[in-house]
């Protein structure tokens, strides 16, 4: 049985009390949600925080990969990416007063201590196994030592290093965790980073060699004070271009989340490197994805300006990476009319008007799509299927991007970290 926190649960109020920046104008008619935009964003953040608070082991701090959307979940598998998002959500919850600051700091301390003393030694060269048992930290599912999931975890660790900079323990623990990661080893003799390693077969053949969610991994790897990769690694991965309905942007044939994850922590606004303004690129990618969904309306009658958004998520047939457009302009994966709320929530800073409208519409018209921890991971209005689960990384990207839209708190805090600043400098970012 999973250990659930004995600390007080977060009170879920009908609407939050955040001091957001949304317009005080009355809500648009027809979307069915009675509150303001900021009240919905507060609900998204508060319910996501509740997941990261309740569905983590309070002793180890490790966050479940997934849980029942209604709560009362007994699964015990954690993902280090969910824990990385969770560490950041703890900072948000501390900032917004969702739990007493002392309780949040204690949870962060417990999490970092367990990562440093138990889980990092069980991994390899400072990298962590993708899936672990939340109680023991032992490898689960014969999963790989994952480079990208370690990077997501480290983003949460470094966020805590800055937010809890005056804490007597947290900054030192965070620094040790980051400094222990041997990024140079993960190059495996090449110019691009490997996707991972297993004790059975060694390094995975696949590499992070084309634009996707990889930016945070390379920026942290180049900035490492102990085991850095060459700054030339930034130019070593390709940046393929997609053309869709008159829009041109850097992307592989990938789901929408690849344009969101690095942006949850690294602030790419008004910055460019030798290749692109990646924030603008994600704006264009979001707009293209919206047009792609609308183009499927003849096939899936639920897709409209009111209801769109598909990214890697659960489906009635299991977890699937889907969405579009692909490089050919066609769907990615078995698109079936499902809606994935974190697709639009994760793009809130990129296209606020279009994404908040969808999130309001779902909240107003599909009450079964909203449970204890916020939106279910996915649902299909055409078949009546609602995912019984939520997924930690999907709640995480939703909460972080909602907060970045409202106050820029995650961006402003994370970008104070020397690793974030050094990585951007080594990659050659300039204003623009």
Coordinates of C-alpha atoms in Angstrom, one line a residue:
X1 CA 0.0 0.0 0.0
X2 CA 1.3 3.4 -0.9
X3 CA 2.1 5.8 1.9
X4 CA 0.0 8.9 1.7
X5 CA 0.9 12.0 3.5
X6 CA -0.4 12.4 7.0
X7 CA 0.0 16.2 6.8
X8 CA -3.2 18.2 6.4
X9 CA -4.8 18.1 3.0
X10 CA -5.1 21.2 0.9
X11 CA -8.5 22.8 1.2
X12 CA -10.1 23.0 -2.3
X13 CA -12.1 26.1 -2.6
X14 CA -14.5 26.8 -5.5
X15 CA -12.2 29.6 -6.7
X16 CA -8.7 30.6 -5.7
X17 CA -7.4 33.9 -4.3
X18 CA -4.4 34.4 -6.6
X19 CA -3.4 37.9 -7.6
X20 CA -3.2 37.1 -11.3
X21 CA -3.0 39.5 -14.2
X22 CA -6.1 38.4 -16.2
X23 CA -8.6 40.9 -17.4
X24 CA -11.4 41.8 -14.9
X25 CA -13.9 41.8 -17.8
X26 CA -16.9 39.4 -17.4
X27 CA -16.3 35.9 -18.6
X28 CA -17.4 35.2 -22.2
X29 CA -20.8 33.7 -22.6
X30 CA -21.3 30.1 -23.7
X31 CA -18.2 28.3 -22.4
X32 CA -20.1 27.2 -19.3
X33 CA -17.5 28.2 -16.7
X34 CA -18.8 30.9 -14.3
X35 CA -15.5 32.1 -13.0
X36 CA -12.8 34.4 -14.3
X37 CA -9.8 33.2 -16.2
X38 CA -7.6 33.7 -13.1
X39 CA -9.9 31.6 -11.0
X40 CA -9.7 28.7 -13.4
X41 CA -5.9 29.0 -13.4
X42 CA -5.9 29.0 -9.6
X43 CA -8.0 25.9 -9.6
X44 CA -5.6 24.2 -12.1
X45 CA -2.6 25.0 -9.9
X46 CA -4.2 24.2 -6.5
X47 CA -5.5 20.8 -7.6
X48 CA -2.2 19.9 -9.3
X49 CA -0.4 20.8 -6.1
X50 CA -2.8 18.5 -4.2
X51 CA -1.7 15.6 -6.4
X52 CA 2.0 16.3 -5.8
X53 CA 1.3 16.6 -2.1
X54 CA -0.9 13.6 -1.6
X55 CA 0.5 11.2 -4.2
X56 CA 4.0 11.3 -3.0
X57 CA 5.7 9.3 -0.3
X58 CA 6.1 11.8 2.6
X59 CA 9.3 10.1 3.8
X60 CA 11.1 9.8 0.4
X61 CA 9.3 12.6 -1.4
X62 CA 9.1 10.6 -4.6
X63 CA 6.0 11.4 -6.7
X64 CA 3.8 8.8 -8.3
X65 CA 4.0 8.5 -12.1
X66 CA 0.2 8.4 -12.1
X67 CA -2.8 8.1 -9.8
X68 CA -6.6 7.8 -9.9
X69 CA -8.1 11.1 -10.8
X70 CA -10.4 10.8 -7.8
X71 CA -7.7 10.0 -5.3
X72 CA -7.4 6.9 -3.1
X73 CA -4.6 5.4 -5.3
X74 CA -2.5 2.5 -4.0
X75 CA 0.1 2.2 -6.9
X76 CA 3.7 2.6 -5.8
X77 CA 5.7 3.5 -9.0
X78 CA 7.2 6.9 -9.1
X79 CA 8.8 8.7 -12.1
X80 CA 11.7 11.0 -11.5
X81 CA 10.2 13.4 -14.0
X82 CA 7.0 13.6 -11.9
X83 CA 9.2 14.3 -8.9
X84 CA 11.0 17.1 -10.8
X85 CA 7.7 18.7 -11.7
X86 CA 6.6 18.0 -8.1
X87 CA 9.6 19.8 -6.6
X88 CA 8.7 22.9 -8.7
X89 CA 5.0 22.6 -7.7
X90 CA 6.1 22.6 -4.1
X91 CA 7.8 25.9 -4.6
X92 CA 4.6 27.2 -6.3
X93 CA 2.5 25.9 -3.4
X94 CA 4.8 27.6 -0.9
X95 CA 4.6 30.8 -2.8
X96 CA 0.8 30.7 -2.9
X97 CA 0.4 29.4 0.7
X98 CA -1.2 26.1 -0.2
X99 CA 0.6 24.6 2.8
X100 CA 2.7 26.1 5.6
X101 CA 6.2 27.0 4.4
X102 CA 7.8 24.8 7.1
X103 CA 5.9 21.8 5.9
X104 CA 6.8 22.4 2.3
X105 CA 10.5 22.9 3.1
X106 CA 10.5 19.7 5.1
X107 CA 9.0 17.8 2.2
X108 CA 11.7 19.3 -0.2
X109 CA 14.5 18.4 2.3
X110 CA 13.2 14.8 2.6
X111 CA 13.0 14.5 -1.2
X112 CA 16.5 15.9 -1.9
X113 CA 18.0 13.8 0.9
X114 CA 16.5 10.6 -0.5
X115 CA 17.5 11.4 -4.0
X116 CA 21.1 12.1 -2.9
X117 CA 21.6 9.3 -0.5
X118 CA 19.5 6.5 -1.9
X119 CA 18.5 7.0 -5.5
X120 CA 21.5 8.6 -7.1
X121 CA 23.9 5.9 -5.9
X122 CA 21.5 3.3 -7.4
X123 CA 21.6 5.0 -10.8
X124 CA 24.8 5.4 -12.9
X125 CA 27.2 8.3 -12.9
X126 CA 24.8 10.6 -11.2
X127 CA 21.9 9.9 -13.6
X128 CA 18.6 8.4 -12.2
X129 CA 16.5 5.5 -13.3
X130 CA 13.3 6.7 -15.1
X131 CA 10.8 4.7 -12.9
X132 CA 11.4 3.7 -9.3
X133 CA 9.5 2.3 -6.3
X134 CA 8.4 5.4 -4.4
X135 CA 9.2 3.8 -1.1
X136 CA 12.6 2.2 -1.7
X137 CA 13.9 4.1 -4.7
X138 CA 14.7 0.8 -6.4
X139 CA 14.5 0.6 -10.2
X140 CA 11.0 -0.3 -11.6
X141 CA 9.9 -1.8 -14.9
X142 CA 13.5 -2.6 -15.9
X143 CA 13.5 1.1 -16.9
X144 CA 16.5 2.9 -18.3
X145 CA 18.8 5.4 -16.6
X146 CA 17.3 8.4 -18.4
X147 CA 19.1 11.5 -19.4
X148 CA 16.0 13.6 -20.2
X149 CA 14.1 12.6 -17.1
X150 CA 17.2 13.3 -15.0
X151 CA 17.2 16.8 -16.6
X152 CA 13.5 17.3 -15.6
X153 CA 14.3 16.2 -12.1
X154 CA 17.3 18.6 -12.0
X155 CA 15.2 21.5 -13.1
X156 CA 13.0 20.9 -10.0
X157 CA 16.1 20.5 -7.8
X158 CA 17.6 23.8 -9.0
X159 CA 14.3 25.6 -8.7
X160 CA 14.4 24.5 -5.0
X161 CA 18.0 25.7 -4.7
X162 CA 16.8 29.2 -5.6
X163 CA 13.4 29.4 -3.9
X164 CA 14.7 28.0 -0.7
X165 CA 18.1 29.7 -0.9
X166 CA 18.0 30.7 2.8
X167 CA 17.2 27.2 4.0
X168 CA 20.1 25.7 6.0
X169 CA 20.0 22.3 4.1
X170 CA 18.2 22.6 0.7
X171 CA 20.8 24.6 -1.4
X172 CA 23.6 22.3 -0.4
X173 CA 21.6 19.1 -1.1
X174 CA 20.6 20.5 -4.5
X175 CA 24.2 21.5 -5.4
X176 CA 25.5 18.0 -4.6
X177 CA 22.8 16.4 -6.7
X178 CA 23.6 18.5 -9.7
X179 CA 27.3 18.3 -9.4
X180 CA 27.2 14.5 -9.1
X181 CA 25.7 14.1 -12.7
X182 CA 28.4 13.1 -15.2
X183 CA 27.0 14.7 -18.3
X184 CA 30.2 14.0 -20.3
X185 CA 29.7 10.3 -19.7
X186 CA 26.3 10.4 -21.3
X187 CA 27.9 11.6 -24.6
X188 CA 29.2 8.0 -25.0
X189 CA 32.0 9.2 -27.2
X190 CA 29.7 11.3 -29.5
X191 CA 28.8 14.9 -30.0
X192 CA 25.2 14.4 -28.9
X193 CA 23.8 13.0 -25.6
X194 CA 22.5 9.4 -25.4
X195 CA 18.9 9.0 -24.4
X196 CA 20.0 6.6 -21.6
X197 CA 21.7 3.5 -20.3
X198 CA 20.7 0.1 -18.9
X199 CA 22.9 -2.3 -17.0
X200 CA 21.8 -5.1 -19.3
X201 CA 22.7 -3.5 -22.6
X202 CA 24.7 -0.3 -21.9
X203 CA 23.9 2.9 -23.7
X204 CA 20.7 3.2 -25.7
X205 CA 21.4 3.6 -29.4
X206 CA 19.0 6.6 -29.7
X207 CA 20.5 10.1 -29.1
X208 CA 19.1 13.5 -28.4
X209 CA 20.1 14.7 -31.9
X210 CA 17.1 16.7 -33.2
X211 CA 15.0 19.5 -31.7
X212 CA 12.5 18.4 -29.1
X213 CA 12.3 18.8 -25.4
X214 CA 16.1 18.4 -25.3
X215 CA 17.1 22.0 -24.7
X216 CA 17.0 21.9 -20.9
X217 CA 19.2 18.8 -20.9
X218 CA 21.9 20.4 -23.1
X219 CA 21.8 23.7 -21.2
X220 CA 22.3 22.0 -17.8
X221 CA 25.0 19.7 -19.3
X222 CA 27.0 22.6 -20.7
X223 CA 26.7 24.5 -17.5
X224 CA 27.8 21.7 -15.2
X225 CA 30.6 22.8 -12.9
X226 CA 31.9 19.3 -12.6
X227 CA 31.3 17.2 -15.7
X228 CA 30.3 19.5 -18.5
X229 CA 29.9 18.7 -22.2
X230 CA 31.4 21.0 -24.7
X231 CA 29.5 24.2 -25.6
X232 CA 29.6 22.9 -29.2
X233 CA 27.0 20.4 -28.2
X234 CA 24.4 23.2 -28.6
X235 CA 24.9 23.2 -32.3
X236 CA 25.3 19.5 -32.6
X237 CA 21.6 18.7 -32.8
X238 CA 19.5 19.4 -35.9
X239 CA 16.7 21.9 -36.1
X240 CA 14.3 20.6 -38.9
X241 CA 11.6 22.9 -40.2
X242 CA 8.0 22.1 -40.6
X243 CA 5.7 24.0 -42.9
X244 CA 2.0 23.8 -42.2
X245 CA -0.9 26.0 -43.5
X246 CA 1.5 28.9 -44.1
X247 CA 3.3 28.5 -40.8
X248 CA 7.0 27.6 -40.6
X249 CA 8.7 26.4 -37.4
X250 CA 11.4 24.2 -36.0
X251 CA 10.0 20.8 -35.1
X252 CA 10.3 17.1 -35.7
X253 CA 7.3 14.9 -36.1
X254 CA 6.6 15.2 -32.4
X255 CA 3.7 15.8 -30.0
X256 CA 3.1 19.3 -28.8
X257 CA 4.7 18.8 -25.4
X258 CA 8.2 19.0 -26.9
X259 CA 7.6 22.7 -27.4
X260 CA 6.6 23.2 -23.8
X261 CA 8.8 21.2 -21.4
X262 CA 12.1 23.2 -21.5
X263 CA 10.1 26.4 -21.5
X264 CA 8.5 25.5 -18.1
X265 CA 11.8 26.5 -16.4
X266 CA 14.1 28.2 -18.9
X267 CA 12.8 31.7 -19.9
X268 CA 13.3 32.0 -23.6
X269 CA 11.2 35.1 -24.0
X270 CA 12.8 37.9 -26.0
X271 CA 15.9 35.8 -26.5
X272 CA 17.5 34.1 -29.5
X273 CA 20.6 32.1 -30.3
X274 CA 22.3 31.7 -33.7
X275 CA 19.3 29.6 -34.9
X276 CA 16.0 30.8 -33.5
X277 CA 13.8 32.6 -31.0
X278 CA 12.4 29.4 -29.4
X279 CA 9.6 31.1 -27.5
X280 CA 8.2 32.4 -30.8
X281 CA 8.8 29.0 -32.2
X282 CA 6.6 27.5 -29.6
X283 CA 3.9 30.1 -30.2
X284 CA 3.9 29.1 -33.9
X285 CA 3.9 25.4 -33.0
X286 CA 0.9 25.9 -30.8
X287 CA -0.9 27.8 -33.5
X288 CA -0.1 25.1 -36.1
X289 CA -1.4 22.4 -33.7
X290 CA -4.7 24.3 -33.3
X291 CA -5.1 24.5 -37.0
X292 CA -4.2 20.8 -37.4
X293 CA -6.9 19.9 -34.9
X294 CA -9.5 22.1 -36.6
X295 CA -8.6 20.4 -39.9
X296 CA -9.8 17.1 -38.5
X297 CA -13.2 18.4 -37.6
X298 CA -14.8 16.6 -40.6
X299 CA -13.4 13.3 -39.2
X300 CA -13.9 14.1 -35.5
X301 CA -16.9 16.2 -34.9
X302 CA -15.8 17.3 -31.4
X303 CA -12.8 19.2 -32.7
X304 CA -13.5 22.9 -33.0
X305 CA -12.2 26.3 -31.9
X306 CA -13.8 25.4 -28.5
X307 CA -12.3 22.0 -28.1
X308 CA -8.8 20.9 -29.4
X309 CA -5.5 19.8 -28.1
X310 CA -3.7 16.4 -28.3
X311 CA -0.3 15.5 -26.9
X312 CA 1.3 12.4 -25.5
X313 CA -1.2 11.0 -23.0
X314 CA -3.3 8.1 -22.0
X315 CA -5.9 6.8 -24.5
X316 CA -8.6 4.2 -24.2
X317 CA -6.0 1.8 -25.5
X318 CA -3.1 2.8 -23.3
X319 CA -0.4 5.5 -23.3
X320 CA 0.3 6.9 -26.8
X321 CA 2.4 9.7 -28.3
X322 CA 0.0 11.4 -30.6
X323 CA -1.0 14.8 -32.1
X324 CA 0.3 16.7 -35.0
X325 CA 1.0 18.0 -37.5
X326 CA 3.8 15.7 -38.4
X327 CA 6.5 16.9 -40.9
X328 CA 4.1 15.6 -43.6
X329 CA 1.2 17.6 -42.2
X330 CA -0.5 14.3 -41.2
X331 CA -1.5 13.0 -37.7
X332 CA 1.0 11.5 -35.3
X333 CA -0.3 8.3 -33.8
X334 CA -3.9 6.9 -33.8
X335 CA -5.7 10.2 -33.3
X336 CA -9.3 9.2 -32.4
X337 CA -11.1 12.4 -31.3
X338 CA -9.7 12.4 -27.8
X339 CA -8.9 15.7 -26.0
X340 CA -5.8 16.1 -23.8
X341 CA -6.2 19.1 -21.5
X342 CA -2.5 19.4 -20.8
X343 CA -1.9 20.1 -24.5
X344 CA -3.6 23.5 -24.2
X345 CA -2.7 24.1 -20.5
X346 CA 1.0 23.6 -21.4
X347 CA 0.8 26.2 -24.0
X348 CA -1.0 28.9 -21.9
X349 CA 2.0 31.4 -22.2
X350 CA 2.2 30.9 -26.0
X351 CA -1.4 31.4 -27.0
X352 CA -3.4 32.5 -24.0
X353 CA -6.7 33.5 -25.7
X354 CA -7.1 30.2 -27.6
X355 CA -5.9 27.9 -24.9
X356 CA -7.8 29.4 -21.9
X357 CA -11.0 29.2 -24.0
X358 CA -10.6 25.5 -24.5
X359 CA -9.8 24.9 -20.8
X360 CA -12.9 27.0 -19.8
X361 CA -15.0 25.0 -22.3
X362 CA -13.9 21.6 -20.9
X363 CA -14.5 22.8 -17.4
X364 CA -17.9 24.1 -18.3
X365 CA -19.2 21.4 -20.6
X366 CA -17.5 18.2 -19.4
X367 CA -17.9 17.9 -15.7
X368 CA -16.6 14.3 -15.7
X369 CA -13.3 15.6 -17.1
X370 CA -12.6 17.4 -13.8
X371 CA -11.8 15.4 -10.6
X372 CA -9.9 15.8 -7.4
X373 CA -6.6 16.6 -9.1
X374 CA -8.0 18.7 -11.8
X375 CA -8.5 17.6 -15.4
X376 CA -8.3 13.9 -16.1
X377 CA -5.4 13.1 -18.4
X378 CA -7.6 12.6 -21.5
X379 CA -11.1 12.0 -22.5
X380 CA -13.1 11.3 -25.7
X381 CA -16.4 13.2 -26.1
X382 CA -17.3 11.1 -29.1
X383 CA -17.2 7.8 -27.2
X384 CA -17.8 8.9 -23.6
X385 CA -14.5 7.6 -22.5
X386 CA -12.9 9.4 -19.5
X387 CA -9.4 8.5 -18.3
X388 CA -9.6 7.2 -14.7
X389 CA -6.1 8.5 -14.1
X390 CA -4.1 11.6 -14.0
X391 CA -0.4 11.6 -14.9
X392 CA 2.2 13.5 -12.9
X393 CA 4.1 15.1 -15.7
X394 CA 0.9 16.3 -17.4
X395 CA -0.4 17.9 -14.2
X396 CA 3.0 19.4 -13.8
X397 CA 3.3 21.1 -17.1
X398 CA -0.2 22.5 -16.7
X399 CA 0.5 23.9 -13.3
X400 CA 3.9 25.4 -14.1
X401 CA 2.7 27.0 -17.3
X402 CA -0.3 28.4 -15.5
X403 CA 1.9 30.0 -12.9
X404 CA 4.4 31.3 -15.5
X405 CA 1.5 33.0 -17.3
X406 CA 0.1 34.5 -14.1
X407 CA 3.3 35.8 -12.4
X408 CA 6.3 34.3 -14.2
X409 CA 7.3 32.9 -10.8
X410 CA 8.9 29.7 -12.1
X411 CA 10.8 31.6 -14.8
X412 CA 12.0 34.4 -12.5
X413 CA 13.1 32.0 -9.8
X414 CA 14.8 29.3 -11.9
X415 CA 16.6 31.9 -14.0
X416 CA 18.4 33.2 -10.9
X417 CA 20.3 29.9 -10.8
X418 CA 23.9 30.1 -12.0
X419 CA 23.3 26.8 -14.0
X420 CA 20.4 28.4 -15.9
X421 CA 22.4 31.6 -16.6
X422 CA 25.6 29.8 -17.6
X423 CA 23.8 27.4 -19.9
X424 CA 22.1 30.2 -21.8
X425 CA 25.3 32.2 -22.0
X426 CA 27.3 29.1 -23.3
X427 CA 24.5 28.5 -25.9
X428 CA 25.0 32.1 -27.2
X429 CA 21.6 33.5 -26.3
X430 CA 21.2 37.2 -26.9
X431 CA 18.3 39.6 -26.6
X432 CA 16.0 39.4 -29.6

